Each structure stands twice: as structure tokens, then as C-alpha cells.
CSV table of N, CA and C in Angstrom, one decimal:
chain,number,residue,atom,x,y,z
A,1,MET,N,-21.0,11.5,-81.0
A,1,MET,CA,-20.5,10.2,-80.7
A,1,MET,C,-20.0,9.6,-79.7
A,2,LYS,N,-20.8,8.8,-78.9
A,2,LYS,CA,-20.8,8.7,-77.7
A,2,LYS,C,-19.7,7.3,-77.2
A,3,GLN,N,-19.9,6.6,-78.4
A,3,GLN,CA,-18.8,5.5,-78.6
A,3,GLN,C,-17.4,5.8,-79.0
A,4,CYS,N,-17.4,7.1,-79.4
A,4,CYS,CA,-15.7,7.1,-80.0
A,4,CYS,C,-14.8,7.5,-78.8
A,5,ILE,N,-13.8,6.6,-78.9
A,5,ILE,CA,-12.5,7.2,-77.6
A,5,ILE,C,-12.0,8.3,-78.0
A,6,PHE,N,-12.0,9.0,-78.8
A,6,PHE,CA,-11.5,10.4,-79.0
A,6,PHE,C,-12.5,11.3,-78.4
A,7,CYS,N,-13.6,11.2,-78.7
A,7,CYS,CA,-14.7,11.7,-78.2
A,7,CYS,C,-14.6,11.8,-76.8
A,8,LYS,N,-14.8,10.5,-76.1
A,8,LYS,CA,-14.4,10.5,-74.5
A,8,LYS,C,-13.3,11.0,-74.0
A,9,ILE,N,-12.1,11.0,-74.5
A,9,ILE,CA,-10.7,12.1,-74.1
A,9,ILE,C,-11.2,13.2,-74.1
A,10,ILE,N,-11.6,13.6,-75.3
A,10,ILE,CA,-12.2,15.3,-75.4
A,10,ILE,C,-13.2,15.6,-74.3
A,11,GLU,N,-14.2,14.9,-74.0
A,11,GLU,CA,-15.1,15.0,-73.0
A,11,GLU,C,-14.8,14.8,-71.6
A,12,ARG,N,-13.4,14.3,-71.1
A,12,ARG,CA,-12.9,13.8,-70.2
A,12,ARG,C,-13.5,12.6,-69.4
A,13,SER,N,-13.8,11.7,-70.3
A,13,SER,CA,-14.5,10.6,-69.3
A,13,SER,C,-13.3,9.5,-69.6
A,14,LEU,N,-12.5,9.8,-70.7
A,14,LEU,CA,-11.2,8.8,-70.4
A,14,LEU,C,-9.9,9.6,-70.4
A,15,PRO,N,-9.0,9.0,-69.7
A,15,PRO,CA,-8.0,9.6,-69.6
A,15,PRO,C,-7.0,9.9,-70.6
A,16,ALA,N,-6.0,10.7,-70.9
A,16,ALA,CA,-5.1,10.7,-71.6
A,16,ALA,C,-4.0,11.8,-71.4
A,17,GLU,N,-2.7,11.7,-72.1
A,17,GLU,CA,-1.5,12.6,-71.7
A,17,GLU,C,-1.6,13.6,-72.7
A,18,ILE,N,-2.3,14.5,-72.4
A,18,ILE,CA,-2.7,16.1,-73.3
A,18,ILE,C,-1.3,16.8,-73.4
A,19,VAL,N,-0.6,17.1,-74.9
A,19,VAL,CA,0.5,17.9,-74.7
A,19,VAL,C,0.0,19.3,-75.2
A,20,PHE,N,-1.1,19.3,-75.8
A,20,PHE,CA,-1.8,20.4,-76.5
A,20,PHE,C,-3.1,20.7,-76.6
A,21,GLU,N,-3.7,21.7,-76.2
A,21,GLU,CA,-5.0,21.9,-76.1
A,21,GLU,C,-5.7,23.1,-76.4
A,22,ASP,N,-6.4,23.5,-77.3
A,22,ASP,CA,-7.3,24.9,-77.5
A,22,ASP,C,-8.6,24.5,-77.9
A,23,ASP,N,-9.2,25.8,-78.6
A,23,ASP,CA,-10.5,25.5,-78.4
A,23,ASP,C,-11.1,24.5,-79.7
A,24,ASN,N,-10.3,24.2,-80.6
A,24,ASN,CA,-10.5,23.3,-81.6
A,24,ASN,C,-9.9,21.9,-82.0
A,25,LEU,N,-8.7,21.8,-81.4
A,25,LEU,CA,-7.8,20.7,-81.5
A,25,LEU,C,-7.7,20.1,-79.9
A,26,ILE,N,-7.3,18.9,-79.9
A,26,ILE,CA,-6.5,18.4,-78.9
A,26,ILE,C,-5.2,17.6,-79.5
A,27,ALA,N,-4.0,17.4,-78.5
A,27,ALA,CA,-3.1,16.8,-78.9
A,27,ALA,C,-2.6,15.8,-77.5
A,28,ILE,N,-2.6,14.4,-78.2
A,28,ILE,CA,-2.4,13.3,-77.1
A,28,ILE,C,-1.2,12.5,-77.4
A,29,ARG,N,-0.5,11.9,-76.3
A,29,ARG,CA,0.5,11.0,-76.5
A,29,ARG,C,-0.2,9.8,-76.8
A,30,ASP,N,0.3,9.2,-77.9
A,30,ASP,CA,-0.2,7.7,-78.4
A,30,ASP,C,0.0,6.5,-77.5
A,31,ILE,N,-0.9,5.8,-77.1
A,31,ILE,CA,-0.9,5.0,-76.0
A,31,ILE,C,0.1,3.4,-76.8
A,32,ASN,N,0.1,3.7,-78.0
A,32,ASN,CA,0.6,2.3,-78.6
A,32,ASN,C,1.7,3.4,-79.6
A,33,PRO,N,3.2,3.9,-78.9
A,33,PRO,CA,3.6,4.7,-79.6
A,33,PRO,C,4.8,4.1,-80.7
A,34,GLN,N,4.8,4.2,-82.1
A,34,GLN,CA,5.6,3.7,-83.0
A,34,GLN,C,6.8,4.5,-83.2
A,35,ALA,N,7.5,5.8,-82.4
A,35,ALA,CA,8.4,6.3,-82.3
A,35,ALA,C,8.7,6.8,-81.0
A,36,PRO,N,10.0,7.5,-80.8
A,36,PRO,CA,10.0,8.0,-79.3
A,36,PRO,C,9.0,9.3,-79.1
A,37,VAL,N,8.7,9.9,-80.0
A,37,VAL,CA,7.5,11.0,-80.2
A,37,VAL,C,6.3,10.3,-81.0
A,38,HIS,N,5.1,10.1,-80.5
A,38,HIS,CA,4.2,9.8,-81.1
A,38,HIS,C,3.1,10.4,-80.7
A,39,VAL,N,2.4,11.9,-81.2
A,39,VAL,CA,1.4,12.4,-81.0
A,39,VAL,C,0.2,12.5,-81.8
A,40,LEU,N,-1.1,12.3,-81.4
A,40,LEU,CA,-2.1,12.4,-81.9
A,40,LEU,C,-2.9,13.8,-82.1
A,41,ILE,N,-3.0,14.1,-83.1
A,41,ILE,CA,-3.6,15.7,-83.1
A,41,ILE,C,-5.1,15.4,-83.6
A,42,ILE,N,-6.1,15.8,-83.1
A,42,ILE,CA,-7.3,15.4,-83.1
A,42,ILE,C,-8.3,16.9,-82.8
A,43,PRO,N,-9.3,16.7,-84.1
A,43,PRO,CA,-10.3,17.8,-83.8
A,43,PRO,C,-11.3,17.5,-82.9
A,44,LYS,N,-11.6,18.6,-82.1
A,44,LYS,CA,-12.7,18.5,-81.2
A,44,LYS,C,-14.0,18.3,-81.6
A,45,ILE,N,-14.3,18.5,-83.1
A,45,ILE,CA,-15.7,18.3,-83.8
A,45,ILE,C,-15.2,17.0,-84.4
A,46,HIS,N,-16.2,16.2,-84.0
A,46,HIS,CA,-16.1,14.3,-84.8
A,46,HIS,C,-16.3,14.5,-86.2
A,47,TYR,N,-15.0,14.1,-86.9
A,47,TYR,CA,-15.1,13.9,-88.4
A,47,TYR,C,-14.8,12.6,-88.6
A,48,PRO,N,-15.3,11.6,-89.2
A,48,PRO,CA,-15.0,10.2,-89.1
A,48,PRO,C,-13.8,10.2,-89.8
A,49,THR,N,-13.2,10.7,-91.2
A,49,THR,CA,-12.2,10.6,-92.1
A,49,THR,C,-12.1,12.1,-92.4
A,50,ILE,N,-10.5,12.0,-93.2
A,50,ILE,CA,-10.0,13.3,-93.9
A,50,ILE,C,-11.1,13.8,-94.8
A,51,GLU,N,-11.9,12.6,-95.2
A,51,GLU,CA,-12.7,13.2,-96.4
A,51,GLU,C,-13.8,13.9,-96.0
A,52,ASP,N,-14.0,14.1,-94.7
A,52,ASP,CA,-15.4,14.5,-94.1
A,52,ASP,C,-15.0,15.9,-93.5
A,53,ALA,N,-13.5,16.4,-93.4
A,53,ALA,CA,-13.3,17.6,-92.6
A,53,ALA,C,-13.1,18.6,-93.4
A,54,PRO,N,-13.6,20.0,-93.0
A,54,PRO,CA,-13.2,21.2,-94.0
A,54,PRO,C,-11.8,21.5,-93.9
A,55,ALA,N,-11.4,22.0,-95.1
A,55,ALA,CA,-9.8,22.3,-95.4
A,55,ALA,C,-9.2,23.3,-94.5
A,56,ALA,N,-10.0,24.2,-93.6
A,56,ALA,CA,-9.6,24.7,-92.7
A,56,ALA,C,-9.0,24.1,-91.4
A,57,VAL,N,-9.8,22.9,-91.1
A,57,VAL,CA,-9.6,22.1,-90.0
A,57,VAL,C,-8.1,21.2,-90.1
A,58,LEU,N,-8.2,20.7,-91.6
A,58,LEU,CA,-6.9,20.2,-92.1
A,58,LEU,C,-5.7,21.0,-92.0
A,59,GLY,N,-6.1,22.2,-92.3
A,59,GLY,CA,-4.8,23.2,-92.2
A,59,GLY,C,-4.6,23.6,-91.0
A,60,GLU,N,-5.3,23.6,-90.1
A,60,GLU,CA,-5.2,23.7,-88.6
A,60,GLU,C,-4.2,22.4,-88.2
A,61,MET,N,-4.7,21.5,-88.7
A,61,MET,CA,-3.9,20.4,-87.9
A,61,MET,C,-2.6,20.5,-88.1
A,62,CYS,N,-2.4,20.7,-89.8
A,62,CYS,CA,-1.0,20.3,-90.3
A,62,CYS,C,-0.1,21.5,-89.4
A,63,ALA,N,-0.7,22.9,-89.2
A,63,ALA,CA,0.1,23.7,-88.8
A,63,ALA,C,0.6,23.5,-87.4
A,64,ARG,N,-0.3,22.8,-86.5
A,64,ARG,CA,-0.4,22.9,-85.1
A,64,ARG,C,0.9,21.6,-85.2
A,65,ALA,N,1.0,20.6,-86.1
A,65,ALA,CA,1.9,19.6,-86.0
A,65,ALA,C,2.9,20.1,-86.4
A,66,ALA,N,3.1,20.9,-87.1
A,66,ALA,CA,4.5,21.9,-87.1
A,66,ALA,C,5.1,22.6,-86.1
A,67,ARG,N,4.2,23.3,-85.3
A,67,ARG,CA,4.4,23.9,-84.1
A,67,ARG,C,4.9,22.9,-83.1
A,68,LEU,N,4.1,21.6,-82.8
A,68,LEU,CA,4.3,20.7,-81.9
A,68,LEU,C,5.6,19.8,-82.2
A,69,ALA,N,6.2,19.7,-83.4
A,69,ALA,CA,7.3,19.0,-83.5
A,69,ALA,C,8.6,20.1,-83.1
A,70,SER,N,8.0,21.4,-83.4
A,70,SER,CA,9.3,22.5,-82.7
A,70,SER,C,9.5,22.4,-81.1
A,71,ASP,N,8.3,22.2,-80.6
A,71,ASP,CA,8.1,22.3,-79.0
A,71,ASP,C,8.5,20.8,-78.7
A,72,LEU,N,8.7,19.8,-79.3
A,72,LEU,CA,8.8,18.7,-78.9
A,72,LEU,C,10.2,18.2,-79.1
A,73,LYS,N,11.0,19.1,-79.9
A,73,LYS,CA,12.3,19.0,-80.4
A,73,LYS,C,12.5,18.0,-81.3
A,74,ILE,N,11.5,17.7,-82.4
A,74,ILE,CA,12.0,17.0,-83.4
A,74,ILE,C,12.1,17.5,-84.8
A,75,SER,N,11.9,19.1,-84.9
A,75,SER,CA,11.8,19.5,-86.1
A,75,SER,C,13.2,19.7,-87.0
A,76,THR,N,14.2,19.8,-86.3
A,76,THR,CA,15.4,19.9,-86.7
A,76,THR,C,15.6,18.5,-87.5
A,77,ASP,N,15.6,17.4,-86.9
A,77,ASP,CA,16.3,16.2,-87.6
A,77,ASP,C,15.2,15.6,-88.3
A,78,GLY,N,13.9,16.1,-88.5
A,78,GLY,CA,13.0,15.6,-89.2
A,78,GLY,C,11.7,14.8,-88.3
A,79,TYR,N,10.6,14.8,-89.0
A,79,TYR,CA,9.5,14.0,-88.4
A,79,TYR,C,8.5,13.7,-89.5
A,80,ARG,N,7.5,12.9,-89.1
A,80,ARG,CA,6.5,12.4,-90.0
A,80,ARG,C,5.0,12.6,-89.7
A,81,THR,N,4.3,12.8,-90.5
A,81,THR,CA,2.9,13.2,-90.1
A,81,THR,C,2.0,12.1,-91.2
A,82,VAL,N,1.1,11.4,-90.4
A,82,VAL,CA,0.5,10.6,-91.1
A,82,VAL,C,-1.2,10.9,-90.8
A,83,VAL,N,-2.1,10.7,-92.0
A,83,VAL,CA,-3.4,10.3,-91.6
A,83,VAL,C,-4.0,9.7,-92.4
A,84,ASN,N,-4.3,8.3,-91.7
A,84,ASN,CA,-5.0,7.3,-92.1
A,84,ASN,C,-6.2,7.7,-92.4
A,85,CYS,N,-6.9,6.9,-93.7
A,85,CYS,CA,-8.2,6.8,-93.9
A,85,CYS,C,-8.9,5.7,-94.3
A,86,ARG,N,-9.6,5.2,-93.3
A,86,ARG,CA,-10.5,3.8,-93.4
A,86,ARG,C,-9.8,2.6,-93.1
A,87,ASP,N,-10.4,1.4,-93.2
A,87,ASP,CA,-9.7,0.3,-92.9
A,87,ASP,C,-8.4,-0.1,-93.6
A,88,HIS,N,-8.4,-0.1,-95.1
A,88,HIS,CA,-7.2,-0.6,-95.9
A,88,HIS,C,-6.1,0.3,-95.3
A,89,ALA,N,-6.2,1.5,-95.3
A,89,ALA,CA,-5.3,2.4,-94.5
A,89,ALA,C,-4.6,2.4,-93.0
A,90,GLY,N,-5.5,1.4,-92.3
A,90,GLY,CA,-5.1,1.4,-91.1
A,90,GLY,C,-5.9,2.0,-89.8
A,91,GLN,N,-6.8,2.8,-90.4
A,91,GLN,CA,-7.7,3.7,-89.6
A,91,GLN,C,-8.4,3.1,-88.5
A,92,THR,N,-8.1,2.8,-87.1
A,92,THR,CA,-8.8,2.1,-86.3
A,92,THR,C,-9.6,2.8,-85.3
A,93,VAL,N,-9.7,4.1,-85.3
A,93,VAL,CA,-10.8,5.0,-84.5
A,93,VAL,C,-11.3,6.0,-85.7
A,94,MET,N,-12.6,5.9,-85.8
A,94,MET,CA,-13.2,6.5,-86.9
A,94,MET,C,-13.6,7.9,-86.3
A,95,HIS,N,-12.3,8.6,-86.0
A,95,HIS,CA,-12.5,10.0,-85.5
A,95,HIS,C,-11.2,10.7,-86.3
A,96,LEU,N,-11.3,11.3,-87.3
A,96,LEU,CA,-10.0,11.9,-87.9
A,96,LEU,C,-9.1,12.5,-86.7
A,97,HIS,N,-7.7,12.1,-87.0
A,97,HIS,CA,-6.4,12.4,-86.4
A,97,HIS,C,-5.2,12.4,-87.3
A,98,LEU,N,-4.5,13.1,-86.9
A,98,LEU,CA,-2.9,13.3,-87.4
A,98,LEU,C,-2.2,12.6,-86.7
A,99,HIS,N,-1.1,11.6,-87.1
A,99,HIS,CA,-0.1,11.2,-86.0
A,99,HIS,C,1.1,12.0,-86.4
A,100,LEU,N,1.8,12.6,-85.4
A,100,LEU,CA,3.1,12.9,-85.8
A,100,LEU,C,4.2,12.4,-84.9
A,101,LEU,N,5.0,12.0,-85.7
A,101,LEU,CA,6.2,11.0,-85.2
A,101,LEU,C,7.4,11.5,-85.5
A,102,GLY,N,8.3,11.1,-84.5
A,102,GLY,CA,9.6,11.6,-84.5
A,102,GLY,C,10.7,11.0,-83.6
A,103,GLY,N,11.9,11.2,-83.5
A,103,GLY,CA,12.9,11.0,-82.6
A,103,GLY,C,13.7,9.4,-83.2
A,104,ARG,N,13.3,9.2,-84.4
A,104,ARG,CA,13.9,8.1,-85.0
A,104,ARG,C,14.1,8.1,-86.5
A,105,TRP,N,14.8,7.4,-87.0
A,105,TRP,CA,15.0,7.4,-88.5
A,105,TRP,C,13.6,6.5,-89.2
A,106,PHE,N,13.1,6.8,-90.2
A,106,PHE,CA,11.8,6.6,-90.9
A,106,PHE,C,12.4,6.2,-92.3
A,107,HIS,N,11.9,4.8,-92.5
A,107,HIS,CA,12.3,4.3,-93.8
A,107,HIS,C,10.8,4.3,-94.8
A,108,TRP,N,11.1,4.5,-96.0
A,108,TRP,CA,9.9,4.0,-97.1
A,108,TRP,C,10.3,3.0,-97.9
A,109,PRO,N,9.5,2.1,-97.9
A,109,PRO,CA,8.1,1.9,-97.5
A,109,PRO,C,8.7,1.6,-96.1
A,110,PRO,N,7.5,1.5,-95.2
A,110,PRO,CA,7.5,1.4,-93.7
A,110,PRO,C,8.0,-0.4,-93.6
A,111,GLY,N,8.4,-0.5,-92.4
A,111,GLY,CA,9.0,-1.6,-92.2
A,111,GLY,C,10.0,-2.2,-91.7
């Protein structure tokens, strides 16, 4: 996916603040943070939505989110994980990614 912003970050043709990387995932700081801690956890293989990814990838993303929450010192107070799927949910980049947010109070519904 040559036009995908996350694919470009993964291949290093676009810069990003990387907080974690292994063979399967990359985690970067969101450029438009909605909380003091706002990290995107992205599989290196391009899956357009959560519906396209294997269960093992989704599990790996969730497990990484929990470890990053601890590393980033937001696990004790609590954090939110979000995966948006398509336009009506607010998915703006069609490459699966999980938002890890923390460092402030969250309310439901959002707003």
C-alpha cells in the first residue's frame, strides 16, 4: 500500500516518534493526541480494518497495549484502548491500528 501513511512510517519514508517496535508491530505517538499519552499500535502487515486481521494479530496488539501501558506509567490509574472500524466509527487511516490512551479521566459517552 504505497499511499498508506502507516506503511510509509513502517518503511521509514515518513518520520514518527517510535515508542516500540518488533518484527510484527510498531507503536508510535499520535500526531494529534487526545490524551497526555496517545500511542498507536500498528501491525507491520497492512490489514485495512479489524475485520481483516487474524485473531493472533489482534491478540498481540492487545497484549502489547497492556505492556506499553505499564511501561508508560498509565496502567495503575487506567487507560483506554480503541479500534475504529471504517468511516462511521472514525477510522481515518485504512490500516488497522489500536489507540492506547491514558493520563487523564475519560467519560462515556465521549465528549
